[in-house]
PDB file of C-alpha atoms and ligand atoms in Angstrom:
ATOM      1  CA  UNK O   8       1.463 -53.143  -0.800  1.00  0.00           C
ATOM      2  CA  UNK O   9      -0.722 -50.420   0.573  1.00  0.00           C
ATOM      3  CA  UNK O  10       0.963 -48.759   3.711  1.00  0.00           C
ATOM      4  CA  UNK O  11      -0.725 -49.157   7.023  1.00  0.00           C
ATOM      5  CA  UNK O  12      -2.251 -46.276   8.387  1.00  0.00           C
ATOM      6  CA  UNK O  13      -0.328 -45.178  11.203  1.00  0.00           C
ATOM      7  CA  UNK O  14      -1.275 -42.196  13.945  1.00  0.00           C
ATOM      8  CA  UNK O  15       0.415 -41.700  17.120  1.00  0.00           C
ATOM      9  CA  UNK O  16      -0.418 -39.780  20.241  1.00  0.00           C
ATOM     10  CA  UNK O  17       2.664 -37.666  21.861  1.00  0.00           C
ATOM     11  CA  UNK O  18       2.073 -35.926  24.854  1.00  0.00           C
ATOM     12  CA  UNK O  19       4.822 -34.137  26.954  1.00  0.00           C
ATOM     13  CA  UNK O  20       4.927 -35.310  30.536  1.00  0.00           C
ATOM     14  CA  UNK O  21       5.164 -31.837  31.466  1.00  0.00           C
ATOM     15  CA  UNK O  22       1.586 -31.975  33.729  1.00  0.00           C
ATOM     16  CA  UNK O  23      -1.368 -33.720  33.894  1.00  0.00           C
ATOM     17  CA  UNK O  24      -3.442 -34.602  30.474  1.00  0.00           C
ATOM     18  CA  UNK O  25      -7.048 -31.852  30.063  1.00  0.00           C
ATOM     19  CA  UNK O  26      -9.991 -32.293  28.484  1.00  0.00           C
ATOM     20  CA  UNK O  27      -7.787 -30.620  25.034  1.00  0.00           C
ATOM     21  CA  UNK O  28      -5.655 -33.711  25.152  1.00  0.00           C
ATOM     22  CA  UNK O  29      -8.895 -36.328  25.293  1.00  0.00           C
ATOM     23  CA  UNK O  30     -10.884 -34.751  22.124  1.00  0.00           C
ATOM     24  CA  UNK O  31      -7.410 -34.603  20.456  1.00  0.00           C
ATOM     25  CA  UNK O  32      -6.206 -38.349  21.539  1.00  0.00           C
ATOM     26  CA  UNK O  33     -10.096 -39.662  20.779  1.00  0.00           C
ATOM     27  CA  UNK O  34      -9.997 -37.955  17.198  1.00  0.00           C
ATOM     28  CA  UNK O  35      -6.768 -39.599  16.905  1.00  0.00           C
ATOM     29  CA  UNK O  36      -8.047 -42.936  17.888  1.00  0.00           C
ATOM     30  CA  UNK O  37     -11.337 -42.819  15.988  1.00  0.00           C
ATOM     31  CA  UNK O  38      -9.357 -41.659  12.742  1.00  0.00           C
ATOM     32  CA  UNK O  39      -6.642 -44.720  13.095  1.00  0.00           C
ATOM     33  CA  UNK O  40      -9.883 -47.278  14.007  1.00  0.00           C
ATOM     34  CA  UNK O  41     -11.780 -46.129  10.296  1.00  0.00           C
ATOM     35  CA  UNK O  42      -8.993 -46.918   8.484  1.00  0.00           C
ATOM     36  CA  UNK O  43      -8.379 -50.008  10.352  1.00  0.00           C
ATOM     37  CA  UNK O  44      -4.807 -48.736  11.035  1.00  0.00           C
ATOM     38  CA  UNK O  45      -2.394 -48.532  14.504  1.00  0.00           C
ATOM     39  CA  UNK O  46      -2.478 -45.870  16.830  1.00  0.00           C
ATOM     40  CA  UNK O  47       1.732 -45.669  18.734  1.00  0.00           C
ATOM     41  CA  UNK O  48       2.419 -43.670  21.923  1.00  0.00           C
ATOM     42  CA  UNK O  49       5.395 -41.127  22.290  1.00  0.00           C
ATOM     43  CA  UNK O  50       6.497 -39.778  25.391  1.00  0.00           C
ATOM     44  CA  UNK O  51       8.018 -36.531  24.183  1.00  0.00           C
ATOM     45  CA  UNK O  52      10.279 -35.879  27.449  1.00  0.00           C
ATOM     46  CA  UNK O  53      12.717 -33.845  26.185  1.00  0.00           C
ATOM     47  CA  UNK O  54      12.454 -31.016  28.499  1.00  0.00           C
ATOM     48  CA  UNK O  55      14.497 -32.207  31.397  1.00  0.00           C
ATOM     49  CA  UNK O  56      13.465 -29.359  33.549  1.00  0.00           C
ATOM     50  CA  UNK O  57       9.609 -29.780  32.886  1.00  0.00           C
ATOM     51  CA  UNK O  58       8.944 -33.422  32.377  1.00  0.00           C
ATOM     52  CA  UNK O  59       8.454 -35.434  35.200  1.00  0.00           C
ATOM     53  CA  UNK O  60       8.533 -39.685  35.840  1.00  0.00           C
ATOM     54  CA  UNK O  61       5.118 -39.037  37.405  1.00  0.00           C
ATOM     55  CA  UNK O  62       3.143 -37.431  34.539  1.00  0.00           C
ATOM     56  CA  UNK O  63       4.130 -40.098  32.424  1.00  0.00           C
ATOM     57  CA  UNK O  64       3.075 -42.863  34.733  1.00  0.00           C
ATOM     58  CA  UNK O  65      -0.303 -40.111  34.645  1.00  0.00           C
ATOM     59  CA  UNK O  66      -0.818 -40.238  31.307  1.00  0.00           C
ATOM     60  CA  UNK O  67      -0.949 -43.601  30.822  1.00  0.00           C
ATOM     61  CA  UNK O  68      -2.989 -44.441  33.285  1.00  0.00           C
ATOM     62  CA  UNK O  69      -5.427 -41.305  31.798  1.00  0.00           C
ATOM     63  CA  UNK O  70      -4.933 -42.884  28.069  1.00  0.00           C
ATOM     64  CA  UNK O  71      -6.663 -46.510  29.815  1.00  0.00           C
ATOM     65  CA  UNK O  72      -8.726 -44.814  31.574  1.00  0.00           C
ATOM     66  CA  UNK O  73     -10.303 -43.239  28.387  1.00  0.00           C
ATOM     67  CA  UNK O  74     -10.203 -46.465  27.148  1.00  0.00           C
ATOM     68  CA  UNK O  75      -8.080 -46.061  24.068  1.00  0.00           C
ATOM     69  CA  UNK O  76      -6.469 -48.515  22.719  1.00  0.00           C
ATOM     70  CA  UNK O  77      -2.989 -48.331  21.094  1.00  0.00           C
ATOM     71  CA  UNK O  78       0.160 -50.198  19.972  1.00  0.00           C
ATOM     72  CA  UNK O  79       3.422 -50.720  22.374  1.00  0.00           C
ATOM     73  CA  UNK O  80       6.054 -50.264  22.533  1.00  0.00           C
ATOM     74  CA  UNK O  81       5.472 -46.902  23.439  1.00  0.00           C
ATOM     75  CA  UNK O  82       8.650 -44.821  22.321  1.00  0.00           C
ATOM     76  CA  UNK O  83      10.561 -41.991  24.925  1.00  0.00           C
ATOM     77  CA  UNK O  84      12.364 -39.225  23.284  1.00  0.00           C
ATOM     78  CA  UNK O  85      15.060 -39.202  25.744  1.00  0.00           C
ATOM     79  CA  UNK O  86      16.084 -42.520  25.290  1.00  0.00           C
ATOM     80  CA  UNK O  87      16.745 -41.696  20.743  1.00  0.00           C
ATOM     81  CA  UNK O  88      18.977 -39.146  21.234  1.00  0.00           C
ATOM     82  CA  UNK O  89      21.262 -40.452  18.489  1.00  0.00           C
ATOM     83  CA  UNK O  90      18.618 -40.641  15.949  1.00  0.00           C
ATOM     84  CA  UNK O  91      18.616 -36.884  16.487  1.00  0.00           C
ATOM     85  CA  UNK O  92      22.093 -36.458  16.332  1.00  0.00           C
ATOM     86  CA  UNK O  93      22.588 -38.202  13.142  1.00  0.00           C
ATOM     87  CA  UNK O  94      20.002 -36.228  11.713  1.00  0.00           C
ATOM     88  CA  UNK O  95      21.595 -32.967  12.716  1.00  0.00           C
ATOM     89  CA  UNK O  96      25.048 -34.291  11.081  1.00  0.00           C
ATOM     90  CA  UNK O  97      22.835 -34.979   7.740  1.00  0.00           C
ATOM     91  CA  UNK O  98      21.335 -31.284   8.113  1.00  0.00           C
ATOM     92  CA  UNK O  99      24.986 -29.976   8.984  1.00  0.00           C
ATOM     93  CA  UNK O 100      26.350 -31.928   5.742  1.00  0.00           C
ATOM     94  CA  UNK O 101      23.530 -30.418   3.455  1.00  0.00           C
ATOM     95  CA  UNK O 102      24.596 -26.980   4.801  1.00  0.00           C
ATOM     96  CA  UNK O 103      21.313 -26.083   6.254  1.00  0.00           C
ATOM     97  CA  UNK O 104      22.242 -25.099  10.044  1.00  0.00           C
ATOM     98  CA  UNK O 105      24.748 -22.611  11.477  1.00  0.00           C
ATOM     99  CA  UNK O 106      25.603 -22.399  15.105  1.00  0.00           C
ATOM    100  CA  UNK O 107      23.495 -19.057  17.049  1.00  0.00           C
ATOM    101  CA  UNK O 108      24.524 -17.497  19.697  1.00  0.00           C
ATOM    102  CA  UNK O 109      21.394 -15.236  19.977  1.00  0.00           C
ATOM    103  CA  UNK O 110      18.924 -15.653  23.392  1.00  0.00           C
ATOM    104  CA  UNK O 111      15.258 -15.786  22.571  1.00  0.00           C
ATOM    105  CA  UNK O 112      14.966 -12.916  24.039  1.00  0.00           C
ATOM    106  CA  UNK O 113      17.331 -11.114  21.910  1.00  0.00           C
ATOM    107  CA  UNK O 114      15.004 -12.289  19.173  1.00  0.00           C
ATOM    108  CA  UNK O 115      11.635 -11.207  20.878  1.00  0.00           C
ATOM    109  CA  UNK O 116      13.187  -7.523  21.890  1.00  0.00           C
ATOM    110  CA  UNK O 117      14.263  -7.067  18.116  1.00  0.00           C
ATOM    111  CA  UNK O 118      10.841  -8.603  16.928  1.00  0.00           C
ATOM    112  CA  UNK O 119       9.579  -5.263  19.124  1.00  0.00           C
ATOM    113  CA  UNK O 120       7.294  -6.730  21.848  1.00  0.00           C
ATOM    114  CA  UNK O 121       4.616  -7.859  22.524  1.00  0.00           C
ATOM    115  CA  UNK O 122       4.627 -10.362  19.854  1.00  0.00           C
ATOM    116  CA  UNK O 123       1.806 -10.029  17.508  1.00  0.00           C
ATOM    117  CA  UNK O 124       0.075 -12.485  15.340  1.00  0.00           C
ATOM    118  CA  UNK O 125      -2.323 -13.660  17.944  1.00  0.00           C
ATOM    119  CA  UNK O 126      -0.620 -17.114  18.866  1.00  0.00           C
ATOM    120  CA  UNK O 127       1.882 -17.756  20.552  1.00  0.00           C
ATOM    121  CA  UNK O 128       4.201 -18.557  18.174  1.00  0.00           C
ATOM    122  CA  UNK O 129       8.315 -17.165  18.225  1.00  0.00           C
ATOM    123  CA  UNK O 130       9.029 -13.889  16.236  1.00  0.00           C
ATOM    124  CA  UNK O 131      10.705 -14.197  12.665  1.00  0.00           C
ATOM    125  CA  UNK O 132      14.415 -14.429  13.759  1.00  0.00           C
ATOM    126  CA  UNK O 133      16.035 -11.554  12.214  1.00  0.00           C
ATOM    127  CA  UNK O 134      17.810 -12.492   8.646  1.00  0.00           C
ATOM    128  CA  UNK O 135      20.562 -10.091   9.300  1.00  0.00           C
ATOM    129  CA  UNK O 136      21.734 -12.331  12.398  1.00  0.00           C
ATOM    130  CA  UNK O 137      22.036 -15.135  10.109  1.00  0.00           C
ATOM    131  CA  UNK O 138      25.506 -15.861   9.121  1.00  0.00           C
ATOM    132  CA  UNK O 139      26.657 -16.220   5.267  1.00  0.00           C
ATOM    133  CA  UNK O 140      26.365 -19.699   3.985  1.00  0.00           C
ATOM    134  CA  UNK O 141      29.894 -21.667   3.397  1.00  0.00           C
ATOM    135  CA  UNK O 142      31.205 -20.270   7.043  1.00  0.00           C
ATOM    136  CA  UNK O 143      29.546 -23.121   9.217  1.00  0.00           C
ATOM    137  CA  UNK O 144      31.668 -24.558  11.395  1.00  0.00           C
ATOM    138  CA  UNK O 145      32.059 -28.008  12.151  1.00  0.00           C
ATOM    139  CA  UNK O 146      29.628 -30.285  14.500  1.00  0.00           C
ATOM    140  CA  UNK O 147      31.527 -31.557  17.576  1.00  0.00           C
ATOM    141  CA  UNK O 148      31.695 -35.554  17.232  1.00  0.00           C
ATOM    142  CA  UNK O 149      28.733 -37.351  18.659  1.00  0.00           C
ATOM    143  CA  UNK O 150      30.053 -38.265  22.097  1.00  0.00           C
ATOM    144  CA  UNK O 151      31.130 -34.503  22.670  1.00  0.00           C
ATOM    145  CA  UNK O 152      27.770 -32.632  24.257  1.00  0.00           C
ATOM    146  CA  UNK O 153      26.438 -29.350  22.111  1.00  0.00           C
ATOM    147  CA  UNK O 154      26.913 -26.594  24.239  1.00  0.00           C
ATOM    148  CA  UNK O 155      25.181 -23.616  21.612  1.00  0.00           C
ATOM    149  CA  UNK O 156      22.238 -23.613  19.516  1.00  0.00           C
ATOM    150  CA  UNK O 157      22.068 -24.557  16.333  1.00  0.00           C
ATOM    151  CA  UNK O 158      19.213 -23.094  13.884  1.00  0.00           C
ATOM    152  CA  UNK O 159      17.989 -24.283  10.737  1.00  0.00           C
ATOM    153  CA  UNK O 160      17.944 -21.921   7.628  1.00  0.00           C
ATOM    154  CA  UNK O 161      14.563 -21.369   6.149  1.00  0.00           C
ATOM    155  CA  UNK O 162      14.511 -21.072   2.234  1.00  0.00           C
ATOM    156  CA  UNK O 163      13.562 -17.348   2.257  1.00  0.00           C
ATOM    157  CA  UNK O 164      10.225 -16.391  -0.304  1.00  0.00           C
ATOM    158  CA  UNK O 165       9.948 -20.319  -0.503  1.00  0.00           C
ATOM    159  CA  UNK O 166       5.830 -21.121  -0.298  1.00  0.00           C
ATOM    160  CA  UNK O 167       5.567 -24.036   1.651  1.00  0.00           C
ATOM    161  CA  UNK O 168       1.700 -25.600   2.258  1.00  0.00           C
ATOM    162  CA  UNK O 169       0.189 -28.681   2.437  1.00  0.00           C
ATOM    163  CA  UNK O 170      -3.621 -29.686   2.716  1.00  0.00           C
ATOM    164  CA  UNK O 171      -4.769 -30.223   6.695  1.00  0.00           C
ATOM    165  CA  UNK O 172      -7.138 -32.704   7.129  1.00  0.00           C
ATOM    166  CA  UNK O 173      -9.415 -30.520   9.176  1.00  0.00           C
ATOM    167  CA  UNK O 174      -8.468 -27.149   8.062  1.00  0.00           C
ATOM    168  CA  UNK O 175      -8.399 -27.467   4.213  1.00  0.00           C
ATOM    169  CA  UNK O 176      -5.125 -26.032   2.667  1.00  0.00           C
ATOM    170  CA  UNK O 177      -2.760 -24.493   4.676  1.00  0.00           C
ATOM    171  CA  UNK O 178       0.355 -21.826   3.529  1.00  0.00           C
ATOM    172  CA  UNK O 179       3.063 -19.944   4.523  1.00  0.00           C
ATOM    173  CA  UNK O 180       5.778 -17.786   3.079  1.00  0.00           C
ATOM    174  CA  UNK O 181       9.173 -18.710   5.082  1.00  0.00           C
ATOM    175  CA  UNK O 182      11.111 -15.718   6.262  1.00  0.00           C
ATOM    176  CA  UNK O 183       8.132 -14.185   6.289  1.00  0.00           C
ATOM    177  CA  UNK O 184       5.386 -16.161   8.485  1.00  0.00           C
ATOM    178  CA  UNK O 185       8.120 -17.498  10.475  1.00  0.00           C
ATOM    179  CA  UNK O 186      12.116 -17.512  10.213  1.00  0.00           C
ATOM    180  CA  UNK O 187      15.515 -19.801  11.017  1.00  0.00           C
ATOM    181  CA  UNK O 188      14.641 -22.181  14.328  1.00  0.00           C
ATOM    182  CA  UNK O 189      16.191 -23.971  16.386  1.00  0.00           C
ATOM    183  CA  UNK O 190      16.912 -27.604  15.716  1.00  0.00           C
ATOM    184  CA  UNK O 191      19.826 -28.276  18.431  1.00  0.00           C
ATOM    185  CA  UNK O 192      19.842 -26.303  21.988  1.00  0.00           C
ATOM    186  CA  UNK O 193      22.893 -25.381  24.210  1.00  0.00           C
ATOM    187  CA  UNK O 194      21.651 -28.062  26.757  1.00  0.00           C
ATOM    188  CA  UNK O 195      22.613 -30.768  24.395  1.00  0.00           C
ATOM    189  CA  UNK O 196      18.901 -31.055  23.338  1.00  0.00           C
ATOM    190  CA  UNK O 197      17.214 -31.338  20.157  1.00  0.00           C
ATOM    191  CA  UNK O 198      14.313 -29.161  19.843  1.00  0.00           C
ATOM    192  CA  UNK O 199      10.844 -29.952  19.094  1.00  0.00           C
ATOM    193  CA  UNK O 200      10.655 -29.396  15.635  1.00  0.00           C
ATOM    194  CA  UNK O 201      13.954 -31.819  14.954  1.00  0.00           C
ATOM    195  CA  UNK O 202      12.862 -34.365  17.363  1.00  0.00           C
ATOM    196  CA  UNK O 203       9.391 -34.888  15.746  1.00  0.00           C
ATOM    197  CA  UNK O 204      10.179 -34.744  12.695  1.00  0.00           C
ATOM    198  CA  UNK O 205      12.741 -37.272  12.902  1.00  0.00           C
ATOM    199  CA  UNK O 206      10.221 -39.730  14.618  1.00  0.00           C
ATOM    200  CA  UNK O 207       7.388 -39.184  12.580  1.00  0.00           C
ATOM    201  CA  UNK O 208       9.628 -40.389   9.600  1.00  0.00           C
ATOM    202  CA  UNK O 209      11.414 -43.036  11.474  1.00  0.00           C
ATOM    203  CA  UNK O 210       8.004 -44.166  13.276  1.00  0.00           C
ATOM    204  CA  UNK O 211       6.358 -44.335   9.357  1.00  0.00           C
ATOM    205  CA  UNK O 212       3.691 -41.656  10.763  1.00  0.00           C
ATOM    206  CA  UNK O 213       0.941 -41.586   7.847  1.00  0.00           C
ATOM    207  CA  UNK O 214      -1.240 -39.218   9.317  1.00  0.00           C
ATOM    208  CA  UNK O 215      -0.404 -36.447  12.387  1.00  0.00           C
ATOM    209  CA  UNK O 216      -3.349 -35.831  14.410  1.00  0.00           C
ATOM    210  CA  UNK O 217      -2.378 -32.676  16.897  1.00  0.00           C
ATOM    211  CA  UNK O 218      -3.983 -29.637  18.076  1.00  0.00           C
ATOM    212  CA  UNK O 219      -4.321 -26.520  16.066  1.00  0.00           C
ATOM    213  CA  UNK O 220      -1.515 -24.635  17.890  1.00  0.00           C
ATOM    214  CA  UNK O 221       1.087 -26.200  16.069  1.00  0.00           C
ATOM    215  CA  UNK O 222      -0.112 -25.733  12.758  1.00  0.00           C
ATOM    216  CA  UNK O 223       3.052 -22.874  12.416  1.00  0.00           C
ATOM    217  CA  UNK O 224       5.271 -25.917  13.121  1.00  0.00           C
ATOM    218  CA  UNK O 225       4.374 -28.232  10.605  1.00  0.00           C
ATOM    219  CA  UNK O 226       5.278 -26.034   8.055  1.00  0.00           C
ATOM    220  CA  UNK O 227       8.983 -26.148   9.902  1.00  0.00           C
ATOM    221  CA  UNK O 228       8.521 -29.959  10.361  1.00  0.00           C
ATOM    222  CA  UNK O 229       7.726 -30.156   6.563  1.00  0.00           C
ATOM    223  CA  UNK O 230      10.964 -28.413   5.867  1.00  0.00           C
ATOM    224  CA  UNK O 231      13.359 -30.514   7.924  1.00  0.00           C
ATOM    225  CA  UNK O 232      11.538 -33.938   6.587  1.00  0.00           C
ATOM    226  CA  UNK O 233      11.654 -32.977   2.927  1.00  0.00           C
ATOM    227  CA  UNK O 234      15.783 -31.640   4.655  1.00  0.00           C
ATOM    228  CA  UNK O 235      16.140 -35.108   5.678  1.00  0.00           C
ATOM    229  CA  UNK O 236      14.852 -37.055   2.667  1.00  0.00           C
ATOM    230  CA  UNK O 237      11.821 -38.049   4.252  1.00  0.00           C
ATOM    231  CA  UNK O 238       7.986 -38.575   3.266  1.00  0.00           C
ATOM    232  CA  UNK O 239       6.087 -36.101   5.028  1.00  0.00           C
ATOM    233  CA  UNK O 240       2.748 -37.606   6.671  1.00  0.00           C
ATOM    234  CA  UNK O 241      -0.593 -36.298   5.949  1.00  0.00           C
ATOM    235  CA  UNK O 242      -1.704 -33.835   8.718  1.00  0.00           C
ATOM    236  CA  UNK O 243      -5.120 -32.795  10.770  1.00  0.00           C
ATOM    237  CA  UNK O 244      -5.144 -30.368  13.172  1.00  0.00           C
ATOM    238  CA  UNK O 245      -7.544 -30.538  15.655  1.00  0.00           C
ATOM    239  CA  UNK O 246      -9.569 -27.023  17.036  1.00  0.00           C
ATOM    240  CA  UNK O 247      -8.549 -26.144  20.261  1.00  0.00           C
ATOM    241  CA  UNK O 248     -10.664 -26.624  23.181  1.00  0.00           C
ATOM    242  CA  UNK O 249     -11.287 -23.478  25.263  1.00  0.00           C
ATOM    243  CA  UNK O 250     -12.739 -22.911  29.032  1.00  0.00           C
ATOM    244  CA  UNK O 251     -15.971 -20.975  29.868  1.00  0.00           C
ATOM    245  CA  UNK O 252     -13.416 -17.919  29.654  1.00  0.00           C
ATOM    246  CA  UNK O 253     -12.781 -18.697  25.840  1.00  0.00           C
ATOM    247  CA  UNK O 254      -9.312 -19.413  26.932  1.00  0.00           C
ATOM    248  CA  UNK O 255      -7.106 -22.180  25.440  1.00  0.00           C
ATOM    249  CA  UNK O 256      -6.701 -25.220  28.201  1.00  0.00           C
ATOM    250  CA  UNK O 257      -3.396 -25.450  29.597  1.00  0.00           C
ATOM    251  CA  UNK O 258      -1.973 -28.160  31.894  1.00  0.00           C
ATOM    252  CA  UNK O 259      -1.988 -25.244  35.036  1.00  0.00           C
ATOM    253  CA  UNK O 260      -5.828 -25.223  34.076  1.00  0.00           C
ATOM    254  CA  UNK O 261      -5.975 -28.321  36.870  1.00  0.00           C
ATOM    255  CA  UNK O 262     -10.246 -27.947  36.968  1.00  0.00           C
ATOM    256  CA  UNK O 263     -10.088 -29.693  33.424  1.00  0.00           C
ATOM    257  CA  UNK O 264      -7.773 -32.002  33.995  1.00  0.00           C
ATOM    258  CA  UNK O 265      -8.955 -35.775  33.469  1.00  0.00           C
ATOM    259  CA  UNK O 266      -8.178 -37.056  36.763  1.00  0.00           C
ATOM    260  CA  UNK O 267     -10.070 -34.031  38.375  1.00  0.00           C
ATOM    261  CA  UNK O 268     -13.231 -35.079  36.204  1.00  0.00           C
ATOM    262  CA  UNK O 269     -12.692 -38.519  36.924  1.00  0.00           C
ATOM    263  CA  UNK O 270     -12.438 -37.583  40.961  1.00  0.00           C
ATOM    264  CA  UNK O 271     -16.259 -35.661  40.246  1.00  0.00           C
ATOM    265  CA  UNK O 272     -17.466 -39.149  39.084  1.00  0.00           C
ATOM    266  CA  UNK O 273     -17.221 -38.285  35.556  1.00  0.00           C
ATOM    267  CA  UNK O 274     -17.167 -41.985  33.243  1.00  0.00           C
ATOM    268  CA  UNK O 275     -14.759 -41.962  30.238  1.00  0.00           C
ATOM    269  CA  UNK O 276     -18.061 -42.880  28.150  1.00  0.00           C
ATOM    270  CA  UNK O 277     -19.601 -39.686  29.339  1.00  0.00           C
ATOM    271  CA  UNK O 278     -16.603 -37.594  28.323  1.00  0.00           C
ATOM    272  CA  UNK O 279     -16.541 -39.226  25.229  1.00  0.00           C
ATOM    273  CA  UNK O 280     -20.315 -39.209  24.088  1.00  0.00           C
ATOM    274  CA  UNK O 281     -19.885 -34.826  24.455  1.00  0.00           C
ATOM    275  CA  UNK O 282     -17.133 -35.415  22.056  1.00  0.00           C
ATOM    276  CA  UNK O 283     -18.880 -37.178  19.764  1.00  0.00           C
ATOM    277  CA  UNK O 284     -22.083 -34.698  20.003  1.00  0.00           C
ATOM    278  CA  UNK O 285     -20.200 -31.570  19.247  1.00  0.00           C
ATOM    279  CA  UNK O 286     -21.124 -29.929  16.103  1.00  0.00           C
ATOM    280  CA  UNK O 287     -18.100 -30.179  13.737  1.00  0.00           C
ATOM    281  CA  UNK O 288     -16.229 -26.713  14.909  1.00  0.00           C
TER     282      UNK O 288
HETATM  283  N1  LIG U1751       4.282 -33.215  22.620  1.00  0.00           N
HETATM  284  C1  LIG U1751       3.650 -32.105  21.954  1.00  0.00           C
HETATM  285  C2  LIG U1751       2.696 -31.435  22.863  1.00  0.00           C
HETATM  286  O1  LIG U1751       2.233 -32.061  23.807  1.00  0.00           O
HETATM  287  C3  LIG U1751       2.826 -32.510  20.760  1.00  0.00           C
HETATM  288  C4  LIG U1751       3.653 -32.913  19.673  1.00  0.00           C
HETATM  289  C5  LIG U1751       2.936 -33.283  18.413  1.00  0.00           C
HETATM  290  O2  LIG U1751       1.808 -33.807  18.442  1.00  0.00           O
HETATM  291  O3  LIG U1751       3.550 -33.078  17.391  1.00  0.00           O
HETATM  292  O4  LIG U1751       2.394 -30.283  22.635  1.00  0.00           O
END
């Protein structure tokens, strides 16, 4: 049997949803809609500091407001936290995380700062810091809270690529284009890359539509689902959209935000339409 096509949209309730998040969240939509597939909703809120009950109660009401349409339940991160543990204890079993003491900003002062590569991606963690494989110590038990990081270790020299929907073929070298990451903080949190990983595989993700920043993570993400015996979905990265400054939008840029548009009398179906009419960046 063919497998469904299946997209999702994940925002972080960390502020209120831009203009960025529409044209992302509409390409999403319109991509799931031609191939007659399901669109799900994640609420990634695992930033306890940042997210906020309120932003998710404003993104929702943002996502109707823009009139697309997708499939409940909608999924929290915060509430699968032993999904992500279990897939740390496969990752710890395979030998392919060791515990790190290191702050990020020990890592940014040996990377020599500023950071360059033009995004604003983490330095290459320094190999040297890594410690030998075999000497891992063990994971506390589930119910006992992880109180250090815990970084994943990249297969140094090893090509990884895949083919981006938008973008054509994508590659990088790991160790060089980016090093170990975290997959487990000290605040008892998995990061990012672990999280989504592990939901995209458990939500049976075919296709990731995202914006273009995280391009540099799915070539982690790719590593920890192939890590955790997973099918990796198909990917498209979605340009950026930028203010009259050529800046990338970010949730302080509050002018862009949706609700601000909406409060200037702005329809969803206007918003839309200038989506629609944009040349193909
Ligand atoms: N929640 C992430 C963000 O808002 C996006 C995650 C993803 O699409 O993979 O940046």
């Amino acid at each position: 049997m063919p497998t469904t096509y299946t997209g999702r949209l994940a925002p972080s309730p960390t502020g209120l949803l831009h203009l960025g998040h529409a044209r992302t969240f509409w390409i999403a939509a319109e991509r799931a809609r031609a191939e007659g597939g399901v669109l799900r909703l994640r609420n990634d809120d695992l930033d306890r500091a940042r997210c906020r009950p309120e932003f998710v109660a404003a993104m929702l009401e943002d996502i109707a407001w823009l009139g697309l349409a997708w499939t409940p339940p909608m999924l929290s991160q915060s509430e699968r936290m032993p999904l992500y543990r279990a897939a740390l204890a496969r990752l710890h079993a395979a030998n392919l995380i060791y515990p790190c003491h290191r702050s990020r900003r020990d890592v940014a002062e040996a990377a020599g700062a500023p950071h360059e590569g033009g995004d604003d991606d983490e330095p290459v963690f320094p190999p040297a810091w890594r410690p030998p494989a075999g000497a891992t110590p063990p994971l506390p038990t589930p119910d006992v809270p992880i109180a250090i990081n815990w970084r994943f270790r990249v297969p140094d020299g090893e090509l990884v690529s895949f083919a981006d929907g938008h973008a054509g073929p994508r590659q990088a070298v790991a160790g060089r284009d980016f090093g170990d990451f975290l997959v487990w903080r000290k605040d008892n949190t998995p990061s990012y890359q672990l999280a989504c990983a592990v939901d995209d595989a458990d939500m049976g993700i075919t296709e990731v539509v995202r914006g273009a920043d995280l391009i540099k993570s799915t070539f982690r993400q790719l590593l920890l689902l192939r890590a955790l015996g997973a099918t990796a979905p198909a990917f498209y990265h979605c340009p950026l959209v930028t203010d009259a400054a050529g800046r990338r939008l970010a949730k302080r840029h509050d002018a862009l935000a949706l609700r601000t548009l909406r409060t200037q009398g702005l329809s969803p179906a206007s918003i839309i339409e200038r989506f629609r009419n944009e040349p193909a960046p």
